[in-house]
Tab-separated table of C-alpha atoms in Angstrom:
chain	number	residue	atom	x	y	z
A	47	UNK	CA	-151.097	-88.809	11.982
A	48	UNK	CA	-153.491	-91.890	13.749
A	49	UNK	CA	-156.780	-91.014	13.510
A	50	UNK	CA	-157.863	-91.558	16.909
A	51	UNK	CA	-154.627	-89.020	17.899
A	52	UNK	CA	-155.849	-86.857	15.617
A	53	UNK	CA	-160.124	-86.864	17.233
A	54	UNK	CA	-158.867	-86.564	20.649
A	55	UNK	CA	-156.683	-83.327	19.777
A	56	UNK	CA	-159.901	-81.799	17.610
A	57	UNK	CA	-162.388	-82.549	20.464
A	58	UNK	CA	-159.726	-81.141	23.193
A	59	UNK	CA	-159.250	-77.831	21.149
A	60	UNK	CA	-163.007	-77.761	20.702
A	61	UNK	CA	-163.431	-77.978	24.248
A	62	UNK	CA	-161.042	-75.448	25.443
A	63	UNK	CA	-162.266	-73.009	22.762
A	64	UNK	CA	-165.518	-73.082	24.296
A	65	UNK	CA	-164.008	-72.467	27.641
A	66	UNK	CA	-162.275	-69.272	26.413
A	67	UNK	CA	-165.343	-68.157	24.713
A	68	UNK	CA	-167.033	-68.106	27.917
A	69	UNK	CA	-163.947	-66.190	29.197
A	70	UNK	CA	-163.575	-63.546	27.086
A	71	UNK	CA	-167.359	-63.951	25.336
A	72	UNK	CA	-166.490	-64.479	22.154
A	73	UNK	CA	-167.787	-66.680	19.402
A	74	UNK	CA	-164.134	-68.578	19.121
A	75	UNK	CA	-166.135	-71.715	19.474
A	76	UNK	CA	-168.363	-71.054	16.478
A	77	UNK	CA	-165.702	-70.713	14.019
A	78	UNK	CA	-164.597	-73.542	12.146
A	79	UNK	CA	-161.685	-71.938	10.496
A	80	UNK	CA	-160.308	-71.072	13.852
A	81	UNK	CA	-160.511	-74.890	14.703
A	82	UNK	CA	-158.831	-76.524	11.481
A	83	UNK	CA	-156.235	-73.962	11.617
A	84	UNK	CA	-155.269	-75.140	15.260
A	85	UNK	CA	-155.574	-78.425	14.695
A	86	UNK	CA	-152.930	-77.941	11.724
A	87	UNK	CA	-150.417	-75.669	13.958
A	88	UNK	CA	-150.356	-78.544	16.816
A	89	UNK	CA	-149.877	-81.553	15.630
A	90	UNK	CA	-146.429	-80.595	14.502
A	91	UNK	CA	-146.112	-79.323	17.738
A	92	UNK	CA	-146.819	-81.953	19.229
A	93	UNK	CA	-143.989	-83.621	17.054
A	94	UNK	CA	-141.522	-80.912	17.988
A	95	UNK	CA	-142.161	-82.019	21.782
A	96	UNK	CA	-141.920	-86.009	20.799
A	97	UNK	CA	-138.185	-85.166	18.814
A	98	UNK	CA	-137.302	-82.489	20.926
A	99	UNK	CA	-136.961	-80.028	18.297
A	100	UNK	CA	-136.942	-76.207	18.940
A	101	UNK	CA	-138.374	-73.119	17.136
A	102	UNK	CA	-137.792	-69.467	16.989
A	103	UNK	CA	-138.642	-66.758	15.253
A	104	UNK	CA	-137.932	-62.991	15.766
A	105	UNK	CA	-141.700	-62.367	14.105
A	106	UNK	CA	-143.110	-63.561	17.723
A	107	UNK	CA	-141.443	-60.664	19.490
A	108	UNK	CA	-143.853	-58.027	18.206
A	109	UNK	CA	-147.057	-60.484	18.123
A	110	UNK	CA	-147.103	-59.840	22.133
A	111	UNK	CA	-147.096	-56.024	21.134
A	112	UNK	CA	-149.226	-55.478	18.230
A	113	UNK	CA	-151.753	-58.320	18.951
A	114	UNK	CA	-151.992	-58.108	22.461
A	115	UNK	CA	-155.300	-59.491	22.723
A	116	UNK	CA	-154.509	-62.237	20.947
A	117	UNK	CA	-151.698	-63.285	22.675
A	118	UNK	CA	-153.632	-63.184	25.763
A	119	UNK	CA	-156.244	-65.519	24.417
A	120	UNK	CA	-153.582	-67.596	22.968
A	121	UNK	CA	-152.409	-67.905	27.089
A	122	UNK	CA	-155.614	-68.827	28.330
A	123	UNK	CA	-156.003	-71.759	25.422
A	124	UNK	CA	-153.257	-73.249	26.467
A	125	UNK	CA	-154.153	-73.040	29.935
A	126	UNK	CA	-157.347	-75.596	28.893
A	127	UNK	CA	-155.113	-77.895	26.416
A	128	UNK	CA	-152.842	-78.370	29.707
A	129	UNK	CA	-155.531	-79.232	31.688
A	130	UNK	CA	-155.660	-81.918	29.010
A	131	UNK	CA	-152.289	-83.173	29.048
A	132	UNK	CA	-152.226	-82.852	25.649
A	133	UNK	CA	-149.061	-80.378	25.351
A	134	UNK	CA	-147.455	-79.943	29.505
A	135	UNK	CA	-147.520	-76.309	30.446
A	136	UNK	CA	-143.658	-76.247	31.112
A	137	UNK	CA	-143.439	-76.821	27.286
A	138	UNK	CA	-145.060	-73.498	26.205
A	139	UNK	CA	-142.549	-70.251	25.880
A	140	UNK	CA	-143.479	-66.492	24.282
A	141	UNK	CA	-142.791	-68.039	21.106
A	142	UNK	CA	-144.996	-70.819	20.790
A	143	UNK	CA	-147.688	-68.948	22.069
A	144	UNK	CA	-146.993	-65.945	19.692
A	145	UNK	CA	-147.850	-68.758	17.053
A	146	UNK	CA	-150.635	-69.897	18.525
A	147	UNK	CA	-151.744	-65.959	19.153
A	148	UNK	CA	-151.656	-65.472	14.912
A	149	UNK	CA	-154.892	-67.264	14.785
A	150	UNK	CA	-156.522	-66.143	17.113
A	151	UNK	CA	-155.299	-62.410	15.446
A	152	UNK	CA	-156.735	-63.958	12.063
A	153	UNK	CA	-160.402	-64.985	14.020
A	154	UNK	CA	-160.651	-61.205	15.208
A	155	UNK	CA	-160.071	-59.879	11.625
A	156	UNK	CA	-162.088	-62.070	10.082
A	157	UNK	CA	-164.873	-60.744	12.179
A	158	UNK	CA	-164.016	-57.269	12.136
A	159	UNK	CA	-164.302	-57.479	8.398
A	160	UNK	CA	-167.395	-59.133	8.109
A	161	UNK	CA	-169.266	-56.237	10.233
A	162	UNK	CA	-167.587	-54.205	7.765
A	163	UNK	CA	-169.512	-56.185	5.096
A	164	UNK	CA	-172.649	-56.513	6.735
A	165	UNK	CA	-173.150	-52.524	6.260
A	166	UNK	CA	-175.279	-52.331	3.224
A	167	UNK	CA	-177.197	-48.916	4.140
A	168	UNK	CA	-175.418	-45.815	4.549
A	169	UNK	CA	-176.612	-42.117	4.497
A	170	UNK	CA	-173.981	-39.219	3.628
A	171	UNK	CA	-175.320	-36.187	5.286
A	172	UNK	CA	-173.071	-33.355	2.893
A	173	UNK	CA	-173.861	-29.991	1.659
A	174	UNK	CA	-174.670	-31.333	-1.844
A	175	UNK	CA	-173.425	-28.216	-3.683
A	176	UNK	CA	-169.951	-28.318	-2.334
A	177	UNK	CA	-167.261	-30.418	-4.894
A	178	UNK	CA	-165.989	-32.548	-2.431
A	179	UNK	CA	-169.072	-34.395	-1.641
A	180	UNK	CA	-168.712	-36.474	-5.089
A	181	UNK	CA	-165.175	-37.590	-3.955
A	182	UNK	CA	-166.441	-38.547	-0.231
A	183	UNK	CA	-169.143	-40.239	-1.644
A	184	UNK	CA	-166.438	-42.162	-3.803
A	185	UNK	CA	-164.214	-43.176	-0.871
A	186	UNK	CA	-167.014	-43.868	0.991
A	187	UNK	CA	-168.182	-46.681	-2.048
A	188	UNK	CA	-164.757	-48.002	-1.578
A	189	UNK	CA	-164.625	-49.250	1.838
A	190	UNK	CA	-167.988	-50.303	1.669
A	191	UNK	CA	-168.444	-51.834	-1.487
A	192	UNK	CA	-171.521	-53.739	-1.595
A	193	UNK	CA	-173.708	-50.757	0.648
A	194	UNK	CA	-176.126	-48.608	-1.130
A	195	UNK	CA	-175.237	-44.995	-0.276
A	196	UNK	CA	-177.750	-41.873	-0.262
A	197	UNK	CA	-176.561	-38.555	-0.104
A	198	UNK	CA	-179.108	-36.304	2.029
A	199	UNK	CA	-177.974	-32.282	2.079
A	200	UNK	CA	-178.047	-31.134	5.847
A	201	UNK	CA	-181.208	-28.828	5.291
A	202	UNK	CA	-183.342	-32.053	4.434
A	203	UNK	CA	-182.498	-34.501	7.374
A	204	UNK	CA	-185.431	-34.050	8.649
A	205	UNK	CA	-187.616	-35.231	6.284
A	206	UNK	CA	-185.631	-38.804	6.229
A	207	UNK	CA	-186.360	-41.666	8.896
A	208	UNK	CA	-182.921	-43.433	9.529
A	209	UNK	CA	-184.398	-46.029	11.503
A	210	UNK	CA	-183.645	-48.947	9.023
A	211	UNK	CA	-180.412	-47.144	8.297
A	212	UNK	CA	-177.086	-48.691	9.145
A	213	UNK	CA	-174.884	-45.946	9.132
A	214	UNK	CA	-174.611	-42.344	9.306
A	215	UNK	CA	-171.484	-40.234	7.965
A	216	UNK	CA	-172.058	-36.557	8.271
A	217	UNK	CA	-169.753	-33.730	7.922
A	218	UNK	CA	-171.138	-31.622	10.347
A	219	UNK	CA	-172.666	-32.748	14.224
A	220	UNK	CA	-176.721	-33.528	13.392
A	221	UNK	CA	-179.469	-34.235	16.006
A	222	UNK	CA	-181.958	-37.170	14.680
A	223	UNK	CA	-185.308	-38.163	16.364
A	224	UNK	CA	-184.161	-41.368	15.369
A	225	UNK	CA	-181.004	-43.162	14.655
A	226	UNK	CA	-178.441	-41.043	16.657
A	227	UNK	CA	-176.482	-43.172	17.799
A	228	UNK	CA	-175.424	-44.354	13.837
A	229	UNK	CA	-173.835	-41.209	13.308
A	230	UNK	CA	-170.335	-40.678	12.843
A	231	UNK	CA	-168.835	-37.078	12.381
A	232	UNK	CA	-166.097	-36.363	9.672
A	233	UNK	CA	-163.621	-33.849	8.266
A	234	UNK	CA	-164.337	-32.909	4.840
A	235	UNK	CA	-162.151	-34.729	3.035
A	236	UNK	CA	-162.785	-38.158	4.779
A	237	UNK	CA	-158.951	-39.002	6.023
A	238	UNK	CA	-157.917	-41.992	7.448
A	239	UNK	CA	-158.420	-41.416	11.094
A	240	UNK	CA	-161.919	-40.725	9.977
A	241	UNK	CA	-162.617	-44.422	8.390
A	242	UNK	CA	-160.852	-45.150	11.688
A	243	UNK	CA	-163.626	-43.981	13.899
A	244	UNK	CA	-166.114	-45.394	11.098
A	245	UNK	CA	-164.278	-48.901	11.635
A	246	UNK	CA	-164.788	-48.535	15.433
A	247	UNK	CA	-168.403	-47.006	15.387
A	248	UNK	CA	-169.296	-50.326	13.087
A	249	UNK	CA	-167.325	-53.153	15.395
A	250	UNK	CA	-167.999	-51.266	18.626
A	251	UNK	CA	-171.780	-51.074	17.573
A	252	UNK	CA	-172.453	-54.655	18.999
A	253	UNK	CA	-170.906	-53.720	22.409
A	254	UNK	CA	-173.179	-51.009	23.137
A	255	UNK	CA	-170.461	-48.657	23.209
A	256	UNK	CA	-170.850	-44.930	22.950
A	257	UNK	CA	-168.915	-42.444	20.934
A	258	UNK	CA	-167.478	-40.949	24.206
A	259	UNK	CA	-166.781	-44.275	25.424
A	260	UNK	CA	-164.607	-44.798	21.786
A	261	UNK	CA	-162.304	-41.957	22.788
A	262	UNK	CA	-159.544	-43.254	24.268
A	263	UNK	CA	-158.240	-40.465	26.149
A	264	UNK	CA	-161.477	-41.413	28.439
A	265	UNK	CA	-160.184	-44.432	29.498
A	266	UNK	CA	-157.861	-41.984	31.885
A	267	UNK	CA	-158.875	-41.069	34.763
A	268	UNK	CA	-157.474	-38.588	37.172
A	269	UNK	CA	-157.507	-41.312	40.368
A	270	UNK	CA	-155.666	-43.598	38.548
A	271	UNK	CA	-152.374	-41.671	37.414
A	272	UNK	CA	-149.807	-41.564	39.408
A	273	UNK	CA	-146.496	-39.956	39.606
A	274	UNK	CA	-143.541	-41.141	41.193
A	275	UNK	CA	-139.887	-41.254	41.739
A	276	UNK	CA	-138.636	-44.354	41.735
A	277	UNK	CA	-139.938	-48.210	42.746
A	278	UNK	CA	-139.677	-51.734	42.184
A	279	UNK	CA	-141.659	-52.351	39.198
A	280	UNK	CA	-144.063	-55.316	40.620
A	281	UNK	CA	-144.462	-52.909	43.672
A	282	UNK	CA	-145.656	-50.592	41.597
A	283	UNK	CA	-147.972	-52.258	39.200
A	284	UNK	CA	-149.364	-54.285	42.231
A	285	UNK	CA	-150.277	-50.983	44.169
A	286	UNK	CA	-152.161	-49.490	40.801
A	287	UNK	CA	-153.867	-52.664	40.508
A	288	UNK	CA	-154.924	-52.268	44.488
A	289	UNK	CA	-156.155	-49.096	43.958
A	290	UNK	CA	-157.966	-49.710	40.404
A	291	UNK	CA	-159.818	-52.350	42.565
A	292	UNK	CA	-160.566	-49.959	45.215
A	293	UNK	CA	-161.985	-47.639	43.474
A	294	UNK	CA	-164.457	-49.935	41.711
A	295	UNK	CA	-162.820	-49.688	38.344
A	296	UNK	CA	-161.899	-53.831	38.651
A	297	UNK	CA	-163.052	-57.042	40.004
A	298	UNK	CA	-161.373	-58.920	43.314
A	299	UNK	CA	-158.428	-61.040	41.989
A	300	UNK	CA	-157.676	-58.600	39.251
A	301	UNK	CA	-153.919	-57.524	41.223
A	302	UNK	CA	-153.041	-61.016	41.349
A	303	UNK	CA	-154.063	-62.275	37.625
A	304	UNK	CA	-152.106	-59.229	36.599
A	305	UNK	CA	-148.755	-60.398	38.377
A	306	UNK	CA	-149.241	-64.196	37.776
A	307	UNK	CA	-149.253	-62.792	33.749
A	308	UNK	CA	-146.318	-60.936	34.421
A	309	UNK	CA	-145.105	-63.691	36.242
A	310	UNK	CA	-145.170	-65.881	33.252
A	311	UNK	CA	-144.234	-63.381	30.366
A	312	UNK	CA	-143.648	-59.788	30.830
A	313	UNK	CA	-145.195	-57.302	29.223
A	314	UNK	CA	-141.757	-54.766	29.875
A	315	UNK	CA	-140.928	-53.121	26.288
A	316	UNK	CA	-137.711	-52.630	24.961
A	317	UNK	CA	-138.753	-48.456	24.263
A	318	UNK	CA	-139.547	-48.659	28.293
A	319	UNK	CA	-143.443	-48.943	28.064
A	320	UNK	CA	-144.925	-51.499	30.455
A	321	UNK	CA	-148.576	-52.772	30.126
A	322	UNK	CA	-149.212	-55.396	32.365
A	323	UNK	CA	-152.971	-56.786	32.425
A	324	UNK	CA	-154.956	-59.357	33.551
A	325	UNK	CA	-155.077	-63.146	32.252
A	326	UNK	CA	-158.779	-62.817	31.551
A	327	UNK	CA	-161.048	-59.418	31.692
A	328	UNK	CA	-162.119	-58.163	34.922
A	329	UNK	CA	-163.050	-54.927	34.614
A	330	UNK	CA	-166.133	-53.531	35.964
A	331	UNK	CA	-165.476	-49.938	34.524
A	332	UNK	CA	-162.635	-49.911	31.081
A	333	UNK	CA	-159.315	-48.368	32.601
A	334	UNK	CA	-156.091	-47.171	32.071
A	335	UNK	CA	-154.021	-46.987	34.883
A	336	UNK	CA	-150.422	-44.860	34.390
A	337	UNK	CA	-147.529	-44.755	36.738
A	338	UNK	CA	-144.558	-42.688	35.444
A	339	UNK	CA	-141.044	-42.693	36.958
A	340	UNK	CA	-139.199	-39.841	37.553
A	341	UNK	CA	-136.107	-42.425	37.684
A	342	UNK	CA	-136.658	-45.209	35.152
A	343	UNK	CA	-136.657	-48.845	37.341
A	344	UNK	CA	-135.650	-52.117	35.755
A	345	UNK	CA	-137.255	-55.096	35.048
A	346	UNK	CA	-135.461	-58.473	33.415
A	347	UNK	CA	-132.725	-56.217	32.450
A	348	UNK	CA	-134.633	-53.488	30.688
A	349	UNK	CA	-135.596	-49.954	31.864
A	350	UNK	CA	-139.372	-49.246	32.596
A	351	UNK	CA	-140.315	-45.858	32.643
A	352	UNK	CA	-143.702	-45.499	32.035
A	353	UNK	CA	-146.745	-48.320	32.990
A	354	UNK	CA	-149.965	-48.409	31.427
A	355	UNK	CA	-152.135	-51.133	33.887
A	356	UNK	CA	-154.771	-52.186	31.224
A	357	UNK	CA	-158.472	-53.196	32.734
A	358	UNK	CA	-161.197	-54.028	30.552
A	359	UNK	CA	-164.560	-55.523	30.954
A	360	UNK	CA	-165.412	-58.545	29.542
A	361	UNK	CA	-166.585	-59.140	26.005
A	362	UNK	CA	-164.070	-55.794	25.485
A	363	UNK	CA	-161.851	-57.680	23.998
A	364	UNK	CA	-161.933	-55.373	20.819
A	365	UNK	CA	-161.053	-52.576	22.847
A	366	UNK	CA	-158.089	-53.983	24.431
A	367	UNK	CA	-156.852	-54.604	20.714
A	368	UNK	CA	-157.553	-50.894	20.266
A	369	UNK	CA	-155.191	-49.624	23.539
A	370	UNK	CA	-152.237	-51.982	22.077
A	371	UNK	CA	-152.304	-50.118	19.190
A	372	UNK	CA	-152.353	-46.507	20.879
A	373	UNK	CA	-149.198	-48.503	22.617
A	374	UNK	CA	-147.613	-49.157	19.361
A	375	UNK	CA	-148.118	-45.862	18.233
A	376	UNK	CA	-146.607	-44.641	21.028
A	377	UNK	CA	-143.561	-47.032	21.113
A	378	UNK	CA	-142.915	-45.798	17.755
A	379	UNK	CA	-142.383	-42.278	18.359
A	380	UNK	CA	-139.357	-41.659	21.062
A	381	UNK	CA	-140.236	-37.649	20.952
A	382	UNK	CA	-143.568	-38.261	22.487
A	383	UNK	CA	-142.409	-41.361	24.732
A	384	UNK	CA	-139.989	-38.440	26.182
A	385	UNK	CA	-142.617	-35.647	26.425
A	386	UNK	CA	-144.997	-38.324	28.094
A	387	UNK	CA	-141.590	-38.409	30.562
A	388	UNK	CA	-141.759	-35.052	31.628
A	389	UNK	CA	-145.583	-34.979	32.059
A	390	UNK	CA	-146.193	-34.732	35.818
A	391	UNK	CA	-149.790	-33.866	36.288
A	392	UNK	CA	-152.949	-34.991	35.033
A	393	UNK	CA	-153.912	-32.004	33.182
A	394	UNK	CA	-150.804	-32.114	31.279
A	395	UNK	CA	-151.627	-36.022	30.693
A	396	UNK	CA	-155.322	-34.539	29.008
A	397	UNK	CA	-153.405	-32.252	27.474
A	398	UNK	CA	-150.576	-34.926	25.871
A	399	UNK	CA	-153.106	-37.626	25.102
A	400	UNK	CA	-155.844	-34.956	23.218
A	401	UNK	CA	-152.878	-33.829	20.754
A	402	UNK	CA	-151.283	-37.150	20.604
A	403	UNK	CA	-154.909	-38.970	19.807
């Protein structure tokens, strides 16, 4: 590859990075893994366009699914290197962009794990003289491998300050002067959905998020479900996203960055799951708008039956990872996709989303 073909590519993907940093505020720009790595994955692209060769994979078909966030970043970075003529906008499809999207997946991971690693003080608040507290303690060590854990027996929390401590695992709800907002509640025997809500308390922590705010099932609100019969699918989806601005849950322009993604690649599901959302976050309050058809409508040949209108604020981009994967979850189960059919009040969405969660 010339070397002056090769500069003008690394200082164009260095300058659209920084432009989707800003976007979704992100440190994409700071990471110079993230920028070799693209650097490698274009230039034969930009081959494939000079021979006219083709690619396809049926790997890129869940990408849009199970890294949604990614792929969405992925979109937007393309948007900048077109602005730069260095690859013409008519030349990207789902596929090439699925690609693209697997780095940006990496990037998130990467820093996901490193908060993990950062932990390196941890309090287990346990009844001491129970068995099981040796074995938490253990699994504890194991996801954490390099933090320095103290076990404290419930009786004597008050006679610890937390405030240099990192994180708090306790197996039954505490109130501290100090350091409240470090603790995370578990079962006693420390299961998997419990490191799950560890994992979140941990990358969430630099978001100011709150536990309630971690819950899922409170990104559903009562204004924004919606019932109907039947409809044309961008009717539909453009009438949430009218009301979702309304209501103050999203920004102006929100309804028509929504259908201009759709536009370009939908986000229709082959189990009938729709969730169509926004080329870049504007959210002023994190959403989840649902429309369910009584009579399934179709989009590009395939049946949609239920539409989840994602709306997140910016720098939530973590959180928007988290939805996708309630989405996958969902997608694979068919029982619950058909009880969520027959659900046809809010209460009974509560209800559905508490048990299913």
């Amino acid at each position: 590859v010339p070397h002056d073909q090769k500069m003008k590519l690394a200082k164009s993907i260095r300058e659209a990075l920084i432009k989707v940093a800003k976007d979704f505020d992100t440190n994409f720009s700071e990471d110079t893994v993230l920028k070799e790595n693209l650097l490698l994955h274009l230039h034969p692209l930009i081959m494939r366009v000079t021979y006219g060769l083709t690619l396809s994979d049926s790997l890129v078909k869940s990408v849009s699914v199970q890294y949604m966030n990614a792929f969405l970043v992925a979109m937007r970075f393309i948007d900048y290197l077109a602005d730069k003529e260095i690859l013409p906008a008519d030349y990207w499809n789902a596929i090439k962009i699925g690609y693209l999207a697997l780095h940006f997946a990496t990037h998130i991971e990467r820093e996901n794990q490193a908060k993990m690693q950062s932990i390196k003080k941890i309090v287990f608040i346990a009844d001491s003289m129970k068995s099981s507290t040796l074995l938490i303690k253990t699994k504890i060590q194991s996801y954490f491998p390099l933090a320095n854990i103290m076990v404290i027996p419930h009786m004597s929390v008050a006679k610890h300050d937390m405030e240099e401590i990192e994180l708090i695992i306790s197996t039954e709800p505490v109130c501290l002067e100090k350091g409240q907002n470090k603790v995370v509640v578990i079962h006693q025997n420390l299961d998997e959905k419990d490191f799950h809500k560890i994992k979140n308390e941990i990358i969430f922590s630099g978001e100011q998020y709150t536990n309630n705010v971690l819950g899922l099932q409170d990104l559903f609100y009562e204004d924004l479900f919606w019932v109907v019969k039947n409809g044309d699918y961008l009717d539909l989806i453009t009438k949430m996203c009218e009301r979702m601005v309304d209501k103050g849950y999203a920004k102006q322009g929100f309804k028509d960055s929504v259908l201009e993604r759709e536009k370009r690649f939908s986000t229709v599901y082959d189990t009938g799951i729709a969730s169509p959302h926004s080329l870049q976050p504007m959210g002023n309050i994190d959403s989840v708008g649902i429309v369910l058809l009584e009579k399934p409508t179709v989009f590009h040949d395939k049946e949609v039956k239920c539409i989840f209108v994602i709306n997140v604020k910016k720098g939530h981009l973590l959180l928007h990872q988290e939805i996708s994967d309630f989405l996958i979850k969902l997608m694979n189960d068919s029982n619950k996709i058909k009880q969520l059919e027959l659900i046809n009040t809010y209460q009974k969405l509560r209800v559905f989303l508490k048990e299913f969660l």
